[in-house]
């Protein structure tokens, strides 16, 4: 802790500028994420047969679900890289990328095995005609070829965030989405392909993005993958990633359970909840800009053993996220009628959305603390605390409250989800207070 007294923390204004410089490219990057699906849908929507659009919608959902389970590669790489960069240990900065990239190969094999086992019984659960299911299976058989590129991009994106180079992921995502749109058009309208052309376009765009990411990584010091590291050197990274995998899997299961319970209440409730959850994902994408800034600056502060800078980071990232969440809540409340009409034009669905719209309006403020603490804990490498808070909120709060409020129908389901988001932060508060009071425990 002596080093922390030797370092003078920058001014609040300087830290605030740094937070915004880190956050805005992430926010803009996250806005581009839905563009990939939008380009696919726009091209296929001009074909005479709607089954191709349905096939890609189902196939893309399952692909995202499968790959998102391994999103810990991004978070774990950011955690290790930010700490090494803060300590100005350039060799360890490069090693953190090399070690994470070495993990991609065995995880790719796991993804393929999971796809082979799970997709035959997951596809029928998604619904659709036999032709739609057949098209979705064909789409996935091609799209899964890009799994190595997507997983490697998770690692490289995490590395760039850990370095504080958040503009690079923005450039890469812009390239991938632009190229994907062009390839969709060429393969569907000029090569006579359908959903298989959309899948192939995504694969080619993903590998182009990987090549671009490796180019930028080389410019920042990566010369090769190096020799395969012994298992003992991977243990810290594996420990972090193990906790993050359990945490992410638990979150996915909560969303799956939420969707399944909505489906039991009828198609209108299922559709209503699906639209509101989609809006939640857009909200979390907006807030993620400051969460990623918290990851980077928390890791750097602990790497430098600078407790003053750490407290500035915690204060300002928290205030920025709270301010943005309040702004989003106000904007959603003011734009509610217009937003709902944009979501759907179906006369039966619109009244349902209007009935439950208040749950959407308050979601930014309800979820902001848990999103912020995720960013702080990734930077602090407190992945076990993240896992424990997620499990406790799901098993001790979400499921019991849902069980007790079943008679309230969809309102009870939403209140249990609200309680889940809130208690995720409450169960993590003790670890946060320890980080604030005794940061040396995390250095």
GROMACS .gro file of C-alpha atoms in nm:
model
  443
    1UNK     CA    1   0.000   0.000   0.000
    2UNK     CA    2   0.301   0.232   0.027
    3UNK     CA    3   0.302   0.279  -0.348
    4UNK     CA    4  -0.047   0.424  -0.331
    5UNK     CA    5   0.082   0.722  -0.127
    6UNK     CA    6   0.360   0.788  -0.378
    7UNK     CA    7   0.120   0.838  -0.669
    8UNK     CA    8  -0.075   1.161  -0.701
    9UNK     CA    9  -0.424   1.102  -0.832
   10UNK     CA   10  -0.520   1.319  -1.132
   11UNK     CA   11  -0.783   1.586  -1.096
   12UNK     CA   12  -1.150   1.498  -1.107
   13UNK     CA   13  -1.180   1.680  -1.440
   14UNK     CA   14  -0.895   1.475  -1.589
   15UNK     CA   15  -1.049   1.150  -1.468
   16UNK     CA   16  -1.389   1.255  -1.604
   17UNK     CA   17  -1.237   1.328  -1.945
   18UNK     CA   18  -1.067   0.989  -1.939
   19UNK     CA   19  -1.394   0.814  -1.853
   20UNK     CA   20  -1.575   0.979  -2.144
   21UNK     CA   21  -1.291   0.905  -2.386
   22UNK     CA   22  -1.317   0.538  -2.290
   23UNK     CA   23  -1.696   0.524  -2.279
   24UNK     CA   24  -1.820   0.692  -2.597
   25UNK     CA   25  -1.660   0.446  -2.845
   26UNK     CA   26  -1.810   0.155  -2.649
   27UNK     CA   27  -2.154   0.317  -2.654
   28UNK     CA   28  -2.127   0.376  -3.028
   29UNK     CA   29  -1.998   0.020  -3.079
   30UNK     CA   30  -2.292  -0.125  -2.891
   31UNK     CA   31  -2.533   0.076  -3.104
   32UNK     CA   32  -2.388  -0.097  -3.411
   33UNK     CA   33  -2.443  -0.447  -3.266
   34UNK     CA   34  -2.811  -0.471  -3.371
   35UNK     CA   35  -2.714  -0.358  -3.722
   36UNK     CA   36  -2.584  -0.707  -3.806
   37UNK     CA   37  -2.925  -0.863  -3.752
   38UNK     CA   38  -3.095  -0.565  -3.915
   39UNK     CA   39  -2.891  -0.608  -4.235
   40UNK     CA   40  -2.972  -0.980  -4.249
   41UNK     CA   41  -3.342  -0.914  -4.196
   42UNK     CA   42  -3.361  -0.627  -4.445
   43UNK     CA   43  -3.215  -0.836  -4.727
   44UNK     CA   44  -3.427  -1.145  -4.661
   45UNK     CA   45  -3.743  -0.940  -4.611
   46UNK     CA   46  -3.729  -0.855  -4.983
   47UNK     CA   47  -3.749  -1.220  -5.087
   48UNK     CA   48  -4.092  -1.355  -5.182
   49UNK     CA   49  -4.085  -1.642  -4.930
   50UNK     CA   50  -4.086  -1.531  -4.561
   51UNK     CA   51  -3.955  -1.869  -4.441
   52UNK     CA   52  -3.595  -1.759  -4.505
   53UNK     CA   53  -3.634  -1.464  -4.268
   54UNK     CA   54  -3.777  -1.694  -4.000
   55UNK     CA   55  -3.495  -1.943  -4.048
   56UNK     CA   56  -3.227  -1.678  -3.998
   57UNK     CA   57  -3.410  -1.526  -3.699
   58UNK     CA   58  -3.414  -1.863  -3.521
   59UNK     CA   59  -3.063  -1.964  -3.627
   60UNK     CA   60  -2.909  -1.629  -3.530
   61UNK     CA   61  -3.078  -1.642  -3.189
   62UNK     CA   62  -2.937  -1.984  -3.113
   63UNK     CA   63  -2.592  -1.891  -3.241
   64UNK     CA   64  -2.586  -1.580  -3.020
   65UNK     CA   65  -2.709  -1.777  -2.718
   66UNK     CA   66  -2.440  -2.041  -2.767
   67UNK     CA   67  -2.153  -1.796  -2.817
   68UNK     CA   68  -2.268  -1.549  -2.550
   69UNK     CA   69  -2.217  -1.823  -2.293
   70UNK     CA   70  -1.844  -1.778  -2.351
   71UNK     CA   71  -1.846  -1.400  -2.319
   72UNK     CA   72  -1.622  -1.446  -2.015
   73UNK     CA   73  -1.330  -1.450  -2.261
   74UNK     CA   74  -1.380  -1.077  -2.314
   75UNK     CA   75  -1.425  -0.994  -1.945
   76UNK     CA   76  -1.142  -1.214  -1.819
   77UNK     CA   77  -0.897  -1.073  -2.072
   78UNK     CA   78  -0.990  -0.716  -1.980
   79UNK     CA   79  -0.938  -0.788  -1.610
   80UNK     CA   80  -0.587  -0.927  -1.650
   81UNK     CA   81  -0.478  -0.677  -1.916
   82UNK     CA   82  -0.595  -0.366  -1.730
   83UNK     CA   83  -0.407  -0.470  -1.418
   84UNK     CA   84  -0.084  -0.541  -1.611
   85UNK     CA   85  -0.115  -0.218  -1.812
   86UNK     CA   86  -0.165  -0.016  -1.494
   87UNK     CA   87   0.150  -0.169  -1.349
   88UNK     CA   88   0.332  -0.091  -1.678
   89UNK     CA   89   0.428  -0.455  -1.721
   90UNK     CA   90   0.438  -0.470  -2.101
   91UNK     CA   91   0.550  -0.832  -2.114
   92UNK     CA   92   0.251  -0.937  -1.905
   93UNK     CA   93   0.020  -0.723  -2.120
   94UNK     CA   94   0.125  -0.924  -2.427
   95UNK     CA   95   0.113  -1.253  -2.234
   96UNK     CA   96  -0.244  -1.184  -2.123
   97UNK     CA   97  -0.350  -1.170  -2.488
   98UNK     CA   98  -0.145  -1.472  -2.589
   99UNK     CA   99  -0.277  -1.685  -2.303
  100UNK     CA  100  -0.638  -1.589  -2.373
  101UNK     CA  101  -0.599  -1.667  -2.742
  102UNK     CA  102  -0.460  -2.010  -2.653
  103UNK     CA  103  -0.785  -2.077  -2.467
  104UNK     CA  104  -0.992  -2.016  -2.782
  105UNK     CA  105  -0.905  -2.351  -2.944
  106UNK     CA  106  -1.031  -2.582  -2.666
  107UNK     CA  107  -1.335  -2.359  -2.616
  108UNK     CA  108  -1.411  -2.383  -2.989
  109UNK     CA  109  -1.413  -2.761  -2.957
  110UNK     CA  110  -1.650  -2.726  -2.661
  111UNK     CA  111  -1.878  -2.497  -2.863
  112UNK     CA  112  -1.893  -2.747  -3.150
  113UNK     CA  113  -1.969  -3.032  -2.910
  114UNK     CA  114  -2.240  -2.828  -2.738
  115UNK     CA  115  -2.392  -2.737  -3.075
  116UNK     CA  116  -2.390  -3.100  -3.188
  117UNK     CA  117  -2.563  -3.213  -2.867
  118UNK     CA  118  -2.800  -2.924  -2.793
  119UNK     CA  119  -2.917  -2.787  -3.127
  120UNK     CA  120  -3.118  -3.094  -3.241
  121UNK     CA  121  -3.352  -3.053  -2.941
  122UNK     CA  122  -3.329  -2.674  -2.913
  123UNK     CA  123  -3.444  -2.612  -3.271
  124UNK     CA  124  -3.789  -2.771  -3.226
  125UNK     CA  125  -3.841  -2.563  -2.911
  126UNK     CA  126  -3.802  -2.245  -3.117
  127UNK     CA  127  -4.112  -2.326  -3.322
  128UNK     CA  128  -4.168  -2.266  -3.693
  129UNK     CA  129  -4.259  -2.489  -3.984
  130UNK     CA  130  -4.047  -2.778  -4.107
  131UNK     CA  131  -3.906  -2.557  -4.384
  132UNK     CA  132  -3.813  -2.286  -4.135
  133UNK     CA  133  -3.646  -2.541  -3.907
  134UNK     CA  134  -3.458  -2.690  -4.201
  135UNK     CA  135  -3.340  -2.344  -4.307
  136UNK     CA  136  -3.231  -2.261  -3.952
  137UNK     CA  137  -3.031  -2.585  -3.932
  138UNK     CA  138  -2.861  -2.504  -4.265
  139UNK     CA  139  -2.788  -2.151  -4.145
  140UNK     CA  140  -2.629  -2.279  -3.825
  141UNK     CA  141  -2.420  -2.542  -4.004
  142UNK     CA  142  -2.253  -2.258  -4.195
  143UNK     CA  143  -2.259  -1.989  -3.927
  144UNK     CA  144  -2.084  -2.208  -3.671
  145UNK     CA  145  -1.775  -2.201  -3.894
  146UNK     CA  146  -1.719  -1.847  -3.765
  147UNK     CA  147  -1.709  -1.955  -3.398
  148UNK     CA  148  -1.325  -1.938  -3.381
  149UNK     CA  149  -1.329  -1.586  -3.527
  150UNK     CA  150  -1.604  -1.466  -3.293
  151UNK     CA  151  -1.438  -1.611  -2.982
  152UNK     CA  152  -1.098  -1.470  -3.081
  153UNK     CA  153  -1.263  -1.130  -3.130
  154UNK     CA  154  -1.404  -1.155  -2.778
  155UNK     CA  155  -1.047  -1.193  -2.652
  156UNK     CA  156  -0.905  -0.914  -2.868
  157UNK     CA  157  -1.188  -0.676  -2.778
  158UNK     CA  158  -1.126  -0.744  -2.409
  159UNK     CA  159  -0.756  -0.678  -2.460
  160UNK     CA  160  -0.813  -0.345  -2.632
  161UNK     CA  161  -1.055  -0.237  -2.357
  162UNK     CA  162  -0.798  -0.337  -2.096
  163UNK     CA  163  -0.543  -0.119  -2.277
  164UNK     CA  164  -0.791   0.167  -2.294
  165UNK     CA  165  -0.799   0.154  -2.676
  166UNK     CA  166  -1.177   0.146  -2.702
  167UNK     CA  167  -1.185   0.310  -3.046
  168UNK     CA  168  -1.033  -0.001  -3.203
  169UNK     CA  169  -1.334  -0.228  -3.126
  170UNK     CA  170  -1.554   0.046  -3.275
  171UNK     CA  171  -1.354   0.041  -3.598
  172UNK     CA  172  -1.363  -0.339  -3.613
  173UNK     CA  173  -1.738  -0.360  -3.550
  174UNK     CA  174  -1.803  -0.094  -3.814
  175UNK     CA  175  -1.596  -0.296  -4.062
  176UNK     CA  176  -1.773  -0.623  -3.978
  177UNK     CA  177  -2.124  -0.476  -4.001
  178UNK     CA  178  -2.054  -0.285  -4.323
  179UNK     CA  179  -1.894  -0.584  -4.492
  180UNK     CA  180  -2.173  -0.811  -4.374
  181UNK     CA  181  -2.437  -0.585  -4.531
  182UNK     CA  182  -2.252  -0.575  -4.864
  183UNK     CA  183  -2.198  -0.952  -4.869
  184UNK     CA  184  -2.565  -1.016  -4.780
  185UNK     CA  185  -2.671  -0.811  -5.082
  186UNK     CA  186  -2.424  -0.974  -5.322
  187UNK     CA  187  -2.480  -1.334  -5.213
  188UNK     CA  188  -2.860  -1.314  -5.196
  189UNK     CA  189  -2.946  -1.092  -5.491
  190UNK     CA  190  -2.656  -1.172  -5.725
  191UNK     CA  191  -2.551  -1.527  -5.631
  192UNK     CA  192  -2.906  -1.660  -5.590
  193UNK     CA  193  -2.856  -1.772  -5.229
  194UNK     CA  194  -3.102  -1.732  -4.939
  195UNK     CA  195  -3.046  -1.795  -4.567
  196UNK     CA  196  -2.727  -1.985  -4.652
  197UNK     CA  197  -2.595  -1.671  -4.824
  198UNK     CA  198  -2.666  -1.462  -4.515
  199UNK     CA  199  -2.480  -1.717  -4.301
  200UNK     CA  200  -2.183  -1.721  -4.540
  201UNK     CA  201  -2.172  -1.342  -4.547
  202UNK     CA  202  -2.157  -1.333  -4.168
  203UNK     CA  203  -1.876  -1.591  -4.163
  204UNK     CA  204  -1.666  -1.394  -4.413
  205UNK     CA  205  -1.732  -1.069  -4.226
  206UNK     CA  206  -1.636  -1.226  -3.892
  207UNK     CA  207  -1.302  -1.351  -4.024
  208UNK     CA  208  -1.235  -1.014  -4.185
  209UNK     CA  209  -1.296  -0.856  -3.845
  210UNK     CA  210  -1.053  -1.101  -3.687
  211UNK     CA  211  -0.785  -1.014  -3.942
  212UNK     CA  212  -0.835  -0.644  -3.870
  213UNK     CA  213  -0.821  -0.705  -3.493
  214UNK     CA  214  -0.496  -0.901  -3.527
  215UNK     CA  215  -0.352  -0.621  -3.738
  216UNK     CA  216  -0.423  -0.368  -3.461
  217UNK     CA  217  -0.292  -0.613  -3.199
  218UNK     CA  218   0.032  -0.645  -3.392
  219UNK     CA  219   0.066  -0.267  -3.397
  220UNK     CA  220   0.033  -0.273  -3.018
  221UNK     CA  221   0.302  -0.532  -2.957
  222UNK     CA  222   0.170  -0.879  -3.043
  223UNK     CA  223   0.426  -1.055  -3.262
  224UNK     CA  224   0.305  -1.414  -3.235
  225UNK     CA  225   0.097  -1.649  -3.023
  226UNK     CA  226   0.416  -1.770  -2.856
  227UNK     CA  227   0.460  -2.124  -2.733
  228UNK     CA  228   0.167  -2.305  -2.574
  229UNK     CA  229   0.172  -2.195  -2.209
  230UNK     CA  230   0.186  -2.458  -1.935
  231UNK     CA  231  -0.134  -2.504  -1.740
  232UNK     CA  232   0.012  -2.355  -1.423
  233UNK     CA  233   0.062  -2.017  -1.593
  234UNK     CA  234  -0.301  -2.019  -1.709
  235UNK     CA  235  -0.445  -2.085  -1.363
  236UNK     CA  236  -0.511  -1.718  -1.269
  237UNK     CA  237  -0.689  -1.660  -1.600
  238UNK     CA  238  -0.877  -1.990  -1.574
  239UNK     CA  239  -0.987  -1.907  -1.220
  240UNK     CA  240  -1.128  -1.570  -1.329
  241UNK     CA  241  -1.294  -1.719  -1.637
  242UNK     CA  242  -1.442  -2.010  -1.440
  243UNK     CA  243  -1.624  -1.772  -1.208
  244UNK     CA  244  -1.737  -1.554  -1.500
  245UNK     CA  245  -1.866  -1.856  -1.693
  246UNK     CA  246  -2.086  -1.965  -1.401
  247UNK     CA  247  -2.207  -1.607  -1.360
  248UNK     CA  248  -2.295  -1.573  -1.731
  249UNK     CA  249  -2.462  -1.913  -1.745
  250UNK     CA  250  -2.676  -1.824  -1.443
  251UNK     CA  251  -2.780  -1.496  -1.609
  252UNK     CA  252  -2.875  -1.679  -1.930
  253UNK     CA  253  -3.083  -1.929  -1.732
  254UNK     CA  254  -3.269  -1.645  -1.557
  255UNK     CA  255  -3.356  -1.492  -1.895
  256UNK     CA  256  -3.457  -1.834  -2.030
  257UNK     CA  257  -3.678  -1.901  -1.727
  258UNK     CA  258  -3.833  -1.554  -1.757
  259UNK     CA  259  -3.913  -1.620  -2.125
  260UNK     CA  260  -4.051  -1.966  -2.054
  261UNK     CA  261  -4.285  -1.838  -1.782
  262UNK     CA  262  -4.409  -1.565  -2.012
  263UNK     CA  263  -4.479  -1.825  -2.280
  264UNK     CA  264  -4.695  -2.020  -2.032
  265UNK     CA  265  -4.919  -1.713  -2.002
  266UNK     CA  266  -4.994  -1.696  -2.373
  267UNK     CA  267  -4.851  -1.565  -2.698
  268UNK     CA  268  -4.937  -1.201  -2.625
  269UNK     CA  269  -4.753  -1.207  -2.292
  270UNK     CA  270  -4.458  -1.384  -2.453
  271UNK     CA  271  -4.438  -1.122  -2.730
  272UNK     CA  272  -4.478  -0.834  -2.483
  273UNK     CA  273  -4.200  -0.958  -2.258
  274UNK     CA  274  -3.974  -1.030  -2.557
  275UNK     CA  275  -4.004  -0.670  -2.678
  276UNK     CA  276  -3.944  -0.528  -2.331
  277UNK     CA  277  -3.639  -0.751  -2.274
  278UNK     CA  278  -3.503  -0.647  -2.615
  279UNK     CA  279  -3.534  -0.286  -2.498
  280UNK     CA  280  -3.354  -0.384  -2.175
  281UNK     CA  281  -3.062  -0.520  -2.378
  282UNK     CA  282  -3.038  -0.188  -2.563
  283UNK     CA  283  -3.042  -0.006  -2.227
  284UNK     CA  284  -2.764  -0.226  -2.089
  285UNK     CA  285  -2.563  -0.166  -2.409
  286UNK     CA  286  -2.584   0.209  -2.349
  287UNK     CA  287  -2.480   0.177  -1.985
  288UNK     CA  288  -2.197  -0.061  -2.077
  289UNK     CA  289  -1.987   0.229  -2.203
  290UNK     CA  290  -1.930   0.354  -1.848
  291UNK     CA  291  -1.911  -0.003  -1.713
  292UNK     CA  292  -1.623  -0.077  -1.951
  293UNK     CA  293  -1.455   0.248  -1.848
  294UNK     CA  294  -1.485   0.128  -1.487
  295UNK     CA  295  -1.322  -0.203  -1.585
  296UNK     CA  296  -1.025  -0.030  -1.743
  297UNK     CA  297  -0.966   0.242  -1.483
  298UNK     CA  298  -1.025   0.015  -1.183
  299UNK     CA  299  -0.771  -0.235  -1.318
  300UNK     CA  300  -0.521   0.040  -1.398
  301UNK     CA  301  -0.559   0.199  -1.054
  302UNK     CA  302  -0.503  -0.132  -0.876
  303UNK     CA  303  -0.209  -0.213  -1.104
  304UNK     CA  304  -0.054   0.121  -1.007
  305UNK     CA  305  -0.145   0.066  -0.640
  306UNK     CA  306  -0.311   0.410  -0.654
  307UNK     CA  307  -0.598   0.417  -0.404
  308UNK     CA  308  -0.674   0.783  -0.475
  309UNK     CA  309  -0.724   0.719  -0.845
  310UNK     CA  310  -0.931   0.411  -0.761
  311UNK     CA  311  -1.175   0.609  -0.546
  312UNK     CA  312  -1.204   0.877  -0.813
  313UNK     CA  313  -1.282   0.606  -1.067
  314UNK     CA  314  -1.549   0.451  -0.845
  315UNK     CA  315  -1.710   0.786  -0.770
  316UNK     CA  316  -1.717   0.923  -1.123
  317UNK     CA  317  -1.809   0.607  -1.312
  318UNK     CA  318  -2.090   0.547  -1.064
  319UNK     CA  319  -2.221   0.903  -1.096
  320UNK     CA  320  -2.196   0.895  -1.476
  321UNK     CA  321  -2.388   0.568  -1.496
  322UNK     CA  322  -2.652   0.692  -1.253
  323UNK     CA  323  -2.694   1.013  -1.455
  324UNK     CA  324  -2.728   0.821  -1.779
  325UNK     CA  325  -2.976   0.577  -1.623
  326UNK     CA  326  -3.191   0.866  -1.497
  327UNK     CA  327  -3.177   1.028  -1.841
  328UNK     CA  328  -3.283   0.702  -2.008
  329UNK     CA  329  -3.571   0.660  -1.764
  330UNK     CA  330  -3.691   1.016  -1.832
  331UNK     CA  331  -3.655   0.967  -2.209
  332UNK     CA  332  -3.846   0.640  -2.201
  333UNK     CA  333  -4.125   0.798  -1.997
  334UNK     CA  334  -4.155   1.097  -2.231
  335UNK     CA  335  -4.126   0.894  -2.550
  336UNK     CA  336  -4.331   0.598  -2.426
  337UNK     CA  337  -4.631   0.627  -2.664
  338UNK     CA  338  -4.408   0.682  -2.967
  339UNK     CA  339  -4.167   0.404  -2.868
  340UNK     CA  340  -4.445   0.150  -2.825
  341UNK     CA  341  -4.591   0.232  -3.166
  342UNK     CA  342  -4.247   0.179  -3.317
  343UNK     CA  343  -4.216  -0.159  -3.146
  344UNK     CA  344  -4.534  -0.299  -3.298
  345UNK     CA  345  -4.831  -0.210  -3.514
  346UNK     CA  346  -5.035  -0.515  -3.410
  347UNK     CA  347  -5.367  -0.399  -3.258
  348UNK     CA  348  -5.377  -0.686  -3.008
  349UNK     CA  349  -5.019  -0.645  -2.886
  350UNK     CA  350  -5.010  -0.268  -2.839
  351UNK     CA  351  -5.254  -0.262  -2.542
  352UNK     CA  352  -5.043  -0.529  -2.371
  353UNK     CA  353  -4.730  -0.321  -2.415
  354UNK     CA  354  -4.909  -0.017  -2.279
  355UNK     CA  355  -5.018  -0.214  -1.975
  356UNK     CA  356  -4.663  -0.319  -1.886
  357UNK     CA  357  -4.472  -0.016  -2.019
  358UNK     CA  358  -4.393   0.115  -1.669
  359UNK     CA  359  -4.164  -0.184  -1.613
  360UNK     CA  360  -3.957  -0.069  -1.911
  361UNK     CA  361  -3.942   0.293  -1.793
  362UNK     CA  362  -3.781   0.209  -1.458
  363UNK     CA  363  -3.545  -0.062  -1.584
  364UNK     CA  364  -3.241   0.170  -1.629
  365UNK     CA  365  -3.253   0.287  -1.266
  366UNK     CA  366  -3.332  -0.059  -1.129
  367UNK     CA  367  -3.043  -0.226  -1.313
  368UNK     CA  368  -2.777   0.044  -1.311
  369UNK     CA  369  -2.611  -0.056  -0.981
  370UNK     CA  370  -2.561  -0.418  -1.083
  371UNK     CA  371  -2.424  -0.319  -1.427
  372UNK     CA  372  -2.182  -0.072  -1.269
  373UNK     CA  373  -2.059  -0.319  -1.007
  374UNK     CA  374  -1.997  -0.576  -1.279
  375UNK     CA  375  -1.758  -0.332  -1.444
  376UNK     CA  376  -1.586  -0.245  -1.116
  377UNK     CA  377  -1.546  -0.609  -1.014
  378UNK     CA  378  -1.407  -0.714  -1.352
  379UNK     CA  379  -1.139  -0.447  -1.317
  380UNK     CA  380  -1.072  -0.560  -0.960
  381UNK     CA  381  -1.060  -0.928  -1.067
  382UNK     CA  382  -1.333  -0.997  -0.811
  383UNK     CA  383  -1.504  -1.251  -1.036
  384UNK     CA  384  -1.592  -1.483  -0.746
  385UNK     CA  385  -1.796  -1.202  -0.588
  386UNK     CA  386  -1.976  -1.149  -0.921
  387UNK     CA  387  -2.058  -1.519  -0.941
  388UNK     CA  388  -2.178  -1.540  -0.581
  389UNK     CA  389  -2.399  -1.232  -0.612
  390UNK     CA  390  -2.556  -1.365  -0.931
  391UNK     CA  391  -2.626  -1.709  -0.783
  392UNK     CA  392  -2.765  -1.564  -0.460
  393UNK     CA  393  -2.994  -1.321  -0.643
  394UNK     CA  394  -3.122  -1.595  -0.875
  395UNK     CA  395  -3.169  -1.875  -0.622
  396UNK     CA  396  -3.256  -1.684  -0.304
  397UNK     CA  397  -3.458  -1.397  -0.450
  398UNK     CA  398  -3.574  -1.437  -0.810
  399UNK     CA  399  -3.713  -1.789  -0.789
  400UNK     CA  400  -3.875  -1.756  -0.441
  401UNK     CA  401  -4.041  -1.424  -0.526
  402UNK     CA  402  -4.166  -1.564  -0.856
  403UNK     CA  403  -4.309  -1.866  -0.669
  404UNK     CA  404  -4.483  -1.650  -0.408
  405UNK     CA  405  -4.623  -1.405  -0.666
  406UNK     CA  406  -4.745  -1.654  -0.928
  407UNK     CA  407  -5.105  -1.547  -0.872
  408UNK     CA  408  -5.011  -1.199  -0.995
  409UNK     CA  409  -4.931  -1.340  -1.338
  410UNK     CA  410  -4.695  -1.133  -1.551
  411UNK     CA  411  -4.679  -0.857  -1.289
  412UNK     CA  412  -4.540  -1.108  -1.040
  413UNK     CA  413  -4.286  -1.224  -1.298
  414UNK     CA  414  -4.167  -0.868  -1.356
  415UNK     CA  415  -4.148  -0.789  -0.984
  416UNK     CA  416  -3.934  -1.098  -0.931
  417UNK     CA  417  -3.706  -0.981  -1.216
  418UNK     CA  418  -3.684  -0.634  -1.060
  419UNK     CA  419  -3.589  -0.795  -0.728
  420UNK     CA  420  -3.324  -1.002  -0.908
  421UNK     CA  421  -3.160  -0.693  -1.061
  422UNK     CA  422  -3.170  -0.503  -0.732
  423UNK     CA  423  -3.035  -0.778  -0.508
  424UNK     CA  424  -2.753  -0.857  -0.748
  425UNK     CA  425  -2.609  -0.525  -0.635
  426UNK     CA  426  -2.705  -0.571  -0.270
  427UNK     CA  427  -2.534  -0.910  -0.245
  428UNK     CA  428  -2.217  -0.752  -0.387
  429UNK     CA  429  -2.213  -0.445  -0.162
  430UNK     CA  430  -1.985  -0.598   0.102
  431UNK     CA  431  -1.714  -0.670  -0.156
  432UNK     CA  432  -1.748  -0.317  -0.291
  433UNK     CA  433  -1.710  -0.164   0.057
  434UNK     CA  434  -1.398  -0.372   0.111
  435UNK     CA  435  -1.259  -0.245  -0.221
  436UNK     CA  436  -1.335   0.114  -0.117
  437UNK     CA  437  -1.196   0.091   0.236
  438UNK     CA  438  -0.908  -0.153   0.186
  439UNK     CA  439  -0.807  -0.150  -0.182
  440UNK     CA  440  -0.475  -0.311  -0.086
  441UNK     CA  441  -0.668  -0.639  -0.049
  442UNK     CA  442  -0.718  -0.636  -0.427
  443UNK     CA  443  -0.369  -0.528  -0.531
   0.00000   0.00000   0.00000
